[in-house]
Structure formats: C-alpha cells, structure tokens
Amino acid sequence: MEISIEKLQELIDGSDNIVFFGGAGVSTESGIKDFRSVDGLYHMKFKYPPETMLSHSFYVRHKDEFFDFYKDKLLECTCGENPAKPNAAHLALAKLEEKGKLKAVITQNIDGLHQAAGSKNVLELHGSVLRNYCEDCGKSFEASYLYKAAGVPKCDKCGGDIKPDVVLYEEGLDNSIMSRSVQAIQEADMLIIGGTSLVVYPAAGLIDYYRGSKLVLINFDATARDSMADYSIHGKIGEIFSQLKI
Ligand code: NAD
Ligand code: ZN
C-alpha cells in the first residue's frame, strides 16, 4: 500500500525497535552514484561491466585495471576534492538511534556515511572503503593512501599489495555481520528498507527474516520485492526523511 509521509511518521512514532536496511540509493543524494539508476554506474560505458571489474577474479587477474576503476569510481567521492557528506536520510537515522527508537542500520554501502552522520550500530554487509589491509603483513591503511598511490597500492612496510576491505562479487559475506543482521531483523518491530533495488544476494534475502507487520519500502523506482512490503513510498529517501519530525 502506498502511504503518505504522515502515515510513515505515525508508524515510526509507534515503534521502538526499528531496523533500517539500505543500499546505494541512500547515498545518491550525497552525490555518490548507485549502480542501477539511469545515471548509475551500470549505464556508463566501461571496457568491462562493473560487476566484472568488481569481482574477485578480476581483482586477482587485472589488479591495475581494478584499481583504475576503483579509485576513479569508488574512492573519488570519498577522497577527491569534494568528499561526499551525509544527507538528510543518514542524519535522521542517526537521530532515531540516539533517541533509542532505532536499533541497527544494515547497509550494503561501503562509503561510511552512516557512521559519519553519527550512527553507532552499523552493520556493513559489503565492507568499507575506509578500511584497507596489506595482503601480506596485514598493516592497515587509510583510503587516501590508496587514492594517492600510482597503480596498485603497495604496503610501505613489506611491499605487499593492499586490498580494500570491500566484499567483491564472488566473495562471501562476513558470517558474524550476517548473523547480527538476521537477529536485528528478526527482533525488529518495524523494518524500513530504502534505496536498494533488492537484487544483490545474499543481502537482499535478509528481509525474509522479518516477522512483523510494518515493512516499509522507500525507493525511487519500483523494486523486485515491492509486493512483499506492507507499505511503500516512492520518492527520494533524503527528501522523505527531511519531512519527518524526529
Ligand atoms: P542499486 O544501484 O542496485 O539500487 C539502488 C536503488 O536505489 C535503485 O532501485 C534506485 O531506484 C534507488 N534510488 C536511487 N537513488 C535514490 C534516492 N535518492 N532515494 C530512494 N531511492 C533511490 O544498489 P543496491 O541495491 O545497493 O546494490 C548495489 C551494490 O552496489 C551494493 O552491493 C553496494 O555494495 C554497492 N554500491 C555501494 C555504493 C555506496 O557505498 N554508496 C554505491 C554504489 C554501489
Ligand atoms: Zn605489508
């Protein structure tokens, strides 16, 4: 059922164990492109499809090209001249947590913007561009070190290759983050899903663990799972959250 902002407000006011599950669409209003919108990365022309370039086998076989793409398309918005900032959706979710109403943000995003907004319990299913480790000695590096490196970033201690702590296609998700996410969703009285096309598995399958009757979908386009939602609002998530009184 399509609902109004007033109805969304009422549902939030009546809940005290809210879980938010989001994707790339949560950060588009911060200037970070998603994958599947019309101006997303999938609609740009690259030598290989983004899914190939962000796969484990491509990383292993074509590290130079992987880092060209990674630095330009994924690190630019964090480390470039105009770093992305949290938008109204990130800020409202942090405020809901501070008020004790929201228990967890589960995100497929790797941009760290929920934490930048002040959210504490953020379950990052696909890792974060902000964490990077040497594949040989494990030393950790900031994203700016990788961004500034020419070619494949190398460890300044042992010379090993540095890999971002980002889950690539063909790689498994962290078991402990998955089980904490399942538990949060099972315990939630309200589940808000926003800015995700719900096509990337196993992340998208998480919503099947919700047992309540307040599943709200906030998305710009229709998603693969619209029919599962109790309520939906189609629009820009930052604009929608900015109209709520929290
Ligand atoms: P997706 O690109 O498949 O889908 C994004 C969805 O969000 C689309 O359905 C689109 O209609 C919607 N959307 C876009 N802007 C919106 C807005 N302002 N308000 C409401 N909805 C909006 O993204 P996904 O489902 O997250 O899956 C893609 C994968 O891409 C994820 O695994 C994620 O790790 C990765 N990714 C992350 C980032 C990031 O960290 N910011 C950016 C791009 C891709
Ligand atoms: Zn090293």
PDB file of N, CA, C and O in Angstrom, residues 106-157:
ATOM      1  N   ILE A 106      21.510  -1.593   8.741  1.00  0.00           N
ATOM      2  CA  ILE A 106      22.192  -2.633   7.968  1.00  0.00           C
ATOM      3  C   ILE A 106      22.375  -2.051   6.572  1.00  0.00           C
ATOM      4  O   ILE A 106      21.401  -1.613   5.952  1.00  0.00           O
ATOM      5  N   THR A 107      23.602  -1.982   6.114  1.00  0.00           N
ATOM      6  CA  THR A 107      23.805  -1.321   4.827  1.00  0.00           C
ATOM      7  C   THR A 107      24.635  -2.148   3.859  1.00  0.00           C
ATOM      8  O   THR A 107      25.538  -2.881   4.268  1.00  0.00           O
ATOM      9  N   GLN A 108      24.307  -2.011   2.584  1.00  0.00           N
ATOM     10  CA  GLN A 108      25.114  -2.613   1.518  1.00  0.00           C
ATOM     11  C   GLN A 108      26.152  -1.602   1.048  1.00  0.00           C
ATOM     12  O   GLN A 108      26.975  -1.910   0.197  1.00  0.00           O
ATOM     13  N   ASN A 109      26.093  -0.386   1.583  1.00  0.00           N
ATOM     14  CA  ASN A 109      27.018   0.651   1.132  1.00  0.00           C
ATOM     15  C   ASN A 109      28.387   0.504   1.775  1.00  0.00           C
ATOM     16  O   ASN A 109      28.522  -0.035   2.869  1.00  0.00           O
ATOM     17  N   ILE A 110      29.360   1.043   1.082  1.00  0.00           N
ATOM     18  CA  ILE A 110      30.751   0.901   1.527  1.00  0.00           C
ATOM     19  C   ILE A 110      31.364   2.272   1.764  1.00  0.00           C
ATOM     20  O   ILE A 110      32.576   2.416   1.843  1.00  0.00           O
ATOM     21  N   ASP A 111      30.503   3.312   1.854  1.00  0.00           N
ATOM     22  CA  ASP A 111      31.010   4.686   1.881  1.00  0.00           C
ATOM     23  C   ASP A 111      31.201   5.274   3.276  1.00  0.00           C
ATOM     24  O   ASP A 111      31.710   6.384   3.418  1.00  0.00           O
ATOM     25  N   GLY A 112      30.783   4.592   4.320  1.00  0.00           N
ATOM     26  CA  GLY A 112      30.990   5.087   5.696  1.00  0.00           C
ATOM     27  C   GLY A 112      30.121   6.284   6.079  1.00  0.00           C
ATOM     28  O   GLY A 112      30.340   6.884   7.136  1.00  0.00           O
ATOM     29  N   LEU A 113      29.124   6.631   5.276  1.00  0.00           N
ATOM     30  CA  LEU A 113      28.354   7.859   5.563  1.00  0.00           C
ATOM     31  C   LEU A 113      27.400   7.720   6.750  1.00  0.00           C
ATOM     32  O   LEU A 113      27.068   8.718   7.385  1.00  0.00           O
ATOM     33  N   HIS A 114      26.947   6.503   7.062  1.00  0.00           N
ATOM     34  CA  HIS A 114      26.089   6.351   8.252  1.00  0.00           C
ATOM     35  C   HIS A 114      26.885   6.687   9.515  1.00  0.00           C
ATOM     36  O   HIS A 114      26.397   7.391  10.388  1.00  0.00           O
ATOM     37  N   GLN A 115      28.109   6.186   9.596  1.00  0.00           N
ATOM     38  CA  GLN A 115      28.944   6.487  10.770  1.00  0.00           C
ATOM     39  C   GLN A 115      29.279   7.974  10.795  1.00  0.00           C
ATOM     40  O   GLN A 115      29.311   8.590  11.867  1.00  0.00           O
ATOM     41  N   ALA A 116      29.535   8.557   9.612  1.00  0.00           N
ATOM     42  CA  ALA A 116      29.852   9.993   9.568  1.00  0.00           C
ATOM     43  C   ALA A 116      28.673  10.810  10.091  1.00  0.00           C
ATOM     44  O   ALA A 116      28.854  11.890  10.668  1.00  0.00           O
ATOM     45  N   ALA A 117      27.451  10.293   9.917  1.00  0.00           N
ATOM     46  CA  ALA A 117      26.268  11.009  10.407  1.00  0.00           C
ATOM     47  C   ALA A 117      26.066  10.802  11.902  1.00  0.00           C
ATOM     48  O   ALA A 117      25.248  11.481  12.521  1.00  0.00           O
ATOM     49  N   GLY A 118      26.770   9.833  12.481  1.00  0.00           N
ATOM     50  CA  GLY A 118      26.651   9.601  13.917  1.00  0.00           C
ATOM     51  C   GLY A 118      26.038   8.265  14.300  1.00  0.00           C
ATOM     52  O   GLY A 118      25.914   7.959  15.485  1.00  0.00           O
ATOM     53  N   SER A 119      25.648   7.449  13.320  1.00  0.00           N
ATOM     54  CA  SER A 119      25.085   6.130  13.645  1.00  0.00           C
ATOM     55  C   SER A 119      26.176   5.264  14.280  1.00  0.00           C
ATOM     56  O   SER A 119      27.327   5.292  13.857  1.00  0.00           O
ATOM     57  N   LYS A 120      25.779   4.501  15.313  1.00  0.00           N
ATOM     58  CA  LYS A 120      26.762   3.668  16.027  1.00  0.00           C
ATOM     59  C   LYS A 120      26.666   2.199  15.619  1.00  0.00           C
ATOM     60  O   LYS A 120      27.662   1.569  15.325  1.00  0.00           O
ATOM     61  N   ASN A 121      25.453   1.652  15.624  1.00  0.00           N
ATOM     62  CA  ASN A 121      25.323   0.232  15.288  1.00  0.00           C
ATOM     63  C   ASN A 121      25.058   0.070  13.784  1.00  0.00           C
ATOM     64  O   ASN A 121      23.919  -0.030  13.350  1.00  0.00           O
ATOM     65  N   VAL A 122      26.150   0.110  13.020  1.00  0.00           N
ATOM     66  CA  VAL A 122      26.047  -0.002  11.563  1.00  0.00           C
ATOM     67  C   VAL A 122      26.625  -1.348  11.141  1.00  0.00           C
ATOM     68  O   VAL A 122      27.788  -1.642  11.435  1.00  0.00           O
ATOM     69  N   LEU A 123      25.810  -2.163  10.508  1.00  0.00           N
ATOM     70  CA  LEU A 123      26.267  -3.480  10.051  1.00  0.00           C
ATOM     71  C   LEU A 123      26.547  -3.360   8.560  1.00  0.00           C
ATOM     72  O   LEU A 123      25.625  -3.230   7.744  1.00  0.00           O
ATOM     73  N   GLU A 124      27.833  -3.353   8.233  1.00  0.00           N
ATOM     74  CA  GLU A 124      28.252  -3.136   6.839  1.00  0.00           C
ATOM     75  C   GLU A 124      28.406  -4.480   6.136  1.00  0.00           C
ATOM     76  O   GLU A 124      29.430  -5.149   6.268  1.00  0.00           O
ATOM     77  N   LEU A 125      27.387  -4.861   5.395  1.00  0.00           N
ATOM     78  CA  LEU A 125      27.391  -6.185   4.753  1.00  0.00           C
ATOM     79  C   LEU A 125      28.496  -6.322   3.719  1.00  0.00           C
ATOM     80  O   LEU A 125      29.020  -7.410   3.505  1.00  0.00           O
ATOM     81  N   HIS A 126      28.817  -5.209   3.032  1.00  0.00           N
ATOM     82  CA  HIS A 126      29.786  -5.286   1.944  1.00  0.00           C
ATOM     83  C   HIS A 126      31.098  -4.593   2.259  1.00  0.00           C
ATOM     84  O   HIS A 126      31.860  -4.262   1.357  1.00  0.00           O
ATOM     85  N   GLY A 127      31.346  -4.352   3.555  1.00  0.00           N
ATOM     86  CA  GLY A 127      32.629  -3.771   3.945  1.00  0.00           C
ATOM     87  C   GLY A 127      32.660  -2.264   3.834  1.00  0.00           C
ATOM     88  O   GLY A 127      31.606  -1.600   3.805  1.00  0.00           O
ATOM     89  N   SER A 128      33.874  -1.710   3.767  1.00  0.00           N
ATOM     90  CA  SER A 128      34.006  -0.258   3.733  1.00  0.00           C
ATOM     91  C   SER A 128      35.279   0.154   3.007  1.00  0.00           C
ATOM     92  O   SER A 128      36.338  -0.458   3.211  1.00  0.00           O
ATOM     93  N   VAL A 129      35.161   1.204   2.198  1.00  0.00           N
ATOM     94  CA  VAL A 129      36.355   1.728   1.514  1.00  0.00           C
ATOM     95  C   VAL A 129      37.321   2.351   2.514  1.00  0.00           C
ATOM     96  O   VAL A 129      38.484   2.589   2.196  1.00  0.00           O
ATOM     97  N   LEU A 130      36.833   2.600   3.730  1.00  0.00           N
ATOM     98  CA  LEU A 130      37.674   3.279   4.725  1.00  0.00           C
ATOM     99  C   LEU A 130      38.658   2.328   5.405  1.00  0.00           C
ATOM    100  O   LEU A 130      39.550   2.762   6.112  1.00  0.00           O
ATOM    101  N   ARG A 131      38.460   1.015   5.230  1.00  0.00           N
ATOM    102  CA  ARG A 131      39.403   0.046   5.815  1.00  0.00           C
ATOM    103  C   ARG A 131      40.149  -0.667   4.686  1.00  0.00           C
ATOM    104  O   ARG A 131      39.540  -1.129   3.718  1.00  0.00           O
ATOM    105  N   ASN A 132      41.461  -0.743   4.827  1.00  0.00           N
ATOM    106  CA  ASN A 132      42.281  -1.357   3.784  1.00  0.00           C
ATOM    107  C   ASN A 132      43.461  -2.050   4.446  1.00  0.00           C
ATOM    108  O   ASN A 132      44.040  -1.494   5.378  1.00  0.00           O
ATOM    109  N   TYR A 133      43.777  -3.237   3.966  1.00  0.00           N
ATOM    110  CA  TYR A 133      44.844  -4.009   4.619  1.00  0.00           C
ATOM    111  C   TYR A 133      45.852  -4.559   3.616  1.00  0.00           C
ATOM    112  O   TYR A 133      45.482  -4.947   2.499  1.00  0.00           O
ATOM    113  N   CYS A 134      47.109  -4.621   4.069  1.00  0.00           N
ATOM    114  CA  CYS A 134      48.144  -5.256   3.263  1.00  0.00           C
ATOM    115  C   CYS A 134      47.845  -6.754   3.209  1.00  0.00           C
ATOM    116  O   CYS A 134      47.588  -7.371   4.242  1.00  0.00           O
ATOM    117  N   GLU A 135      47.880  -7.313   2.017  1.00  0.00           N
ATOM    118  CA  GLU A 135      47.554  -8.741   1.872  1.00  0.00           C
ATOM    119  C   GLU A 135      48.626  -9.637   2.479  1.00  0.00           C
ATOM    120  O   GLU A 135      48.373 -10.803   2.742  1.00  0.00           O
ATOM    121  N   ASP A 136      49.831  -9.093   2.673  1.00  0.00           N
ATOM    122  CA  ASP A 136      50.914  -9.929   3.206  1.00  0.00           C
ATOM    123  C   ASP A 136      51.110  -9.767   4.706  1.00  0.00           C
ATOM    124  O   ASP A 136      51.177 -10.747   5.428  1.00  0.00           O
ATOM    125  N   CYS A 137      51.204  -8.527   5.203  1.00  0.00           N
ATOM    126  CA  CYS A 137      51.507  -8.356   6.628  1.00  0.00           C
ATOM    127  C   CYS A 137      50.314  -7.846   7.431  1.00  0.00           C
ATOM    128  O   CYS A 137      50.380  -7.766   8.652  1.00  0.00           O
ATOM    129  N   GLY A 138      49.234  -7.457   6.757  1.00  0.00           N
ATOM    130  CA  GLY A 138      48.025  -7.062   7.476  1.00  0.00           C
ATOM    131  C   GLY A 138      47.996  -5.612   7.931  1.00  0.00           C
ATOM    132  O   GLY A 138      47.011  -5.171   8.541  1.00  0.00           O
ATOM    133  N   LYS A 139      49.050  -4.832   7.650  1.00  0.00           N
ATOM    134  CA  LYS A 139      49.053  -3.425   8.075  1.00  0.00           C
ATOM    135  C   LYS A 139      47.839  -2.707   7.479  1.00  0.00           C
ATOM    136  O   LYS A 139      47.467  -2.950   6.340  1.00  0.00           O
ATOM    137  N   SER A 140      47.243  -1.796   8.284  1.00  0.00           N
ATOM    138  CA  SER A 140      46.049  -1.120   7.764  1.00  0.00           C
ATOM    139  C   SER A 140      46.390   0.269   7.205  1.00  0.00           C
ATOM    140  O   SER A 140      47.350   0.920   7.653  1.00  0.00           O
ATOM    141  N   PHE A 141      45.624   0.675   6.223  1.00  0.00           N
ATOM    142  CA  PHE A 141      45.881   1.938   5.520  1.00  0.00           C
ATOM    143  C   PHE A 141      44.590   2.730   5.333  1.00  0.00           C
ATOM    144  O   PHE A 141      43.517   2.148   5.156  1.00  0.00           O
ATOM    145  N   GLU A 142      44.730   4.057   5.353  1.00  0.00           N
ATOM    146  CA  GLU A 142      43.573   4.916   5.084  1.00  0.00           C
ATOM    147  C   GLU A 142      43.275   4.927   3.587  1.00  0.00           C
ATOM    148  O   GLU A 142      44.167   4.695   2.768  1.00  0.00           O
ATOM    149  N   ALA A 143      42.028   5.266   3.266  1.00  0.00           N
ATOM    150  CA  ALA A 143      41.619   5.286   1.854  1.00  0.00           C
ATOM    151  C   ALA A 143      42.477   6.271   1.046  1.00  0.00           C
ATOM    152  O   ALA A 143      42.792   6.019  -0.117  1.00  0.00           O
ATOM    153  N   SER A 144      42.880   7.380   1.681  1.00  0.00           N
ATOM    154  CA  SER A 144      43.648   8.394   0.942  1.00  0.00           C
ATOM    155  C   SER A 144      45.000   7.846   0.479  1.00  0.00           C
ATOM    156  O   SER A 144      45.525   8.259  -0.557  1.00  0.00           O
ATOM    157  N   TYR A 145      45.565   6.893   1.222  1.00  0.00           N
ATOM    158  CA  TYR A 145      46.841   6.281   0.828  1.00  0.00           C
ATOM    159  C   TYR A 145      46.667   5.535  -0.504  1.00  0.00           C
ATOM    160  O   TYR A 145      47.500   5.636  -1.395  1.00  0.00           O
ATOM    161  N   LEU A 146      45.544   4.822  -0.622  1.00  0.00           N
ATOM    162  CA  LEU A 146      45.276   4.075  -1.860  1.00  0.00           C
ATOM    163  C   LEU A 146      44.972   5.036  -3.003  1.00  0.00           C
ATOM    164  O   LEU A 146      45.399   4.841  -4.132  1.00  0.00           O
ATOM    165  N   TYR A 147      44.210   6.069  -2.661  1.00  0.00           N
ATOM    166  CA  TYR A 147      43.781   7.038  -3.682  1.00  0.00           C
ATOM    167  C   TYR A 147      44.978   7.734  -4.326  1.00  0.00           C
ATOM    168  O   TYR A 147      45.011   7.963  -5.529  1.00  0.00           O
ATOM    169  N   LYS A 148      45.970   8.047  -3.482  1.00  0.00           N
ATOM    170  CA  LYS A 148      47.139   8.792  -3.982  1.00  0.00           C
ATOM    171  C   LYS A 148      48.163   7.898  -4.663  1.00  0.00           C
ATOM    172  O   LYS A 148      49.008   8.372  -5.420  1.00  0.00           O
ATOM    173  N   ALA A 149      48.113   6.582  -4.383  1.00  0.00           N
ATOM    174  CA  ALA A 149      49.116   5.681  -4.946  1.00  0.00           C
ATOM    175  C   ALA A 149      48.980   5.579  -6.462  1.00  0.00           C
ATOM    176  O   ALA A 149      47.877   5.582  -6.999  1.00  0.00           O
ATOM    177  N   ALA A 150      50.126   5.507  -7.152  1.00  0.00           N
ATOM    178  CA  ALA A 150      50.083   5.287  -8.595  1.00  0.00           C
ATOM    179  C   ALA A 150      49.967   3.783  -8.823  1.00  0.00           C
ATOM    180  O   ALA A 150      50.681   3.002  -8.190  1.00  0.00           O
ATOM    181  N   GLY A 151      49.047   3.366  -9.682  1.00  0.00           N
ATOM    182  CA  GLY A 151      48.883   1.935  -9.959  1.00  0.00           C
ATOM    183  C   GLY A 151      48.358   1.167  -8.760  1.00  0.00           C
ATOM    184  O   GLY A 151      47.551   1.673  -7.971  1.00  0.00           O
ATOM    185  N   VAL A 152      48.852  -0.055  -8.595  1.00  0.00           N
ATOM    186  CA  VAL A 152      48.406  -0.901  -7.478  1.00  0.00           C
ATOM    187  C   VAL A 152      49.052  -0.395  -6.185  1.00  0.00           C
ATOM    188  O   VAL A 152      50.266  -0.285  -6.113  1.00  0.00           O
ATOM    189  N   PRO A 153      48.248  -0.052  -5.157  1.00  0.00           N
ATOM    190  CA  PRO A 153      48.845   0.455  -3.916  1.00  0.00           C
ATOM    191  C   PRO A 153      49.658  -0.617  -3.186  1.00  0.00           C
ATOM    192  O   PRO A 153      49.212  -1.751  -3.054  1.00  0.00           O
ATOM    193  N   LYS A 154      50.851  -0.228  -2.754  1.00  0.00           N
ATOM    194  CA  LYS A 154      51.778  -1.172  -2.104  1.00  0.00           C
ATOM    195  C   LYS A 154      51.996  -0.780  -0.651  1.00  0.00           C
ATOM    196  O   LYS A 154      52.072   0.416  -0.330  1.00  0.00           O
ATOM    197  N   CYS A 155      52.164  -1.778   0.200  1.00  0.00           N
ATOM    198  CA  CYS A 155      52.424  -1.572   1.618  1.00  0.00           C
ATOM    199  C   CYS A 155      53.788  -0.898   1.809  1.00  0.00           C
ATOM    200  O   CYS A 155      54.774  -1.313   1.200  1.00  0.00           O
ATOM    201  N   ASP A 156      53.826   0.137   2.693  1.00  0.00           N
ATOM    202  CA  ASP A 156      55.103   0.827   2.917  1.00  0.00           C
ATOM    203  C   ASP A 156      55.994   0.077   3.911  1.00  0.00           C
ATOM    204  O   ASP A 156      57.114   0.493   4.191  1.00  0.00           O
ATOM    205  N   LYS A 157      55.471  -1.030   4.442  1.00  0.00           N
ATOM    206  CA  LYS A 157      56.275  -1.810   5.386  1.00  0.00           C
ATOM    207  C   LYS A 157      56.923  -3.022   4.687  1.00  0.00           C
ATOM    208  O   LYS A 157      58.110  -3.257   4.823  1.00  0.00           O
TER     209      LYS A 157
END
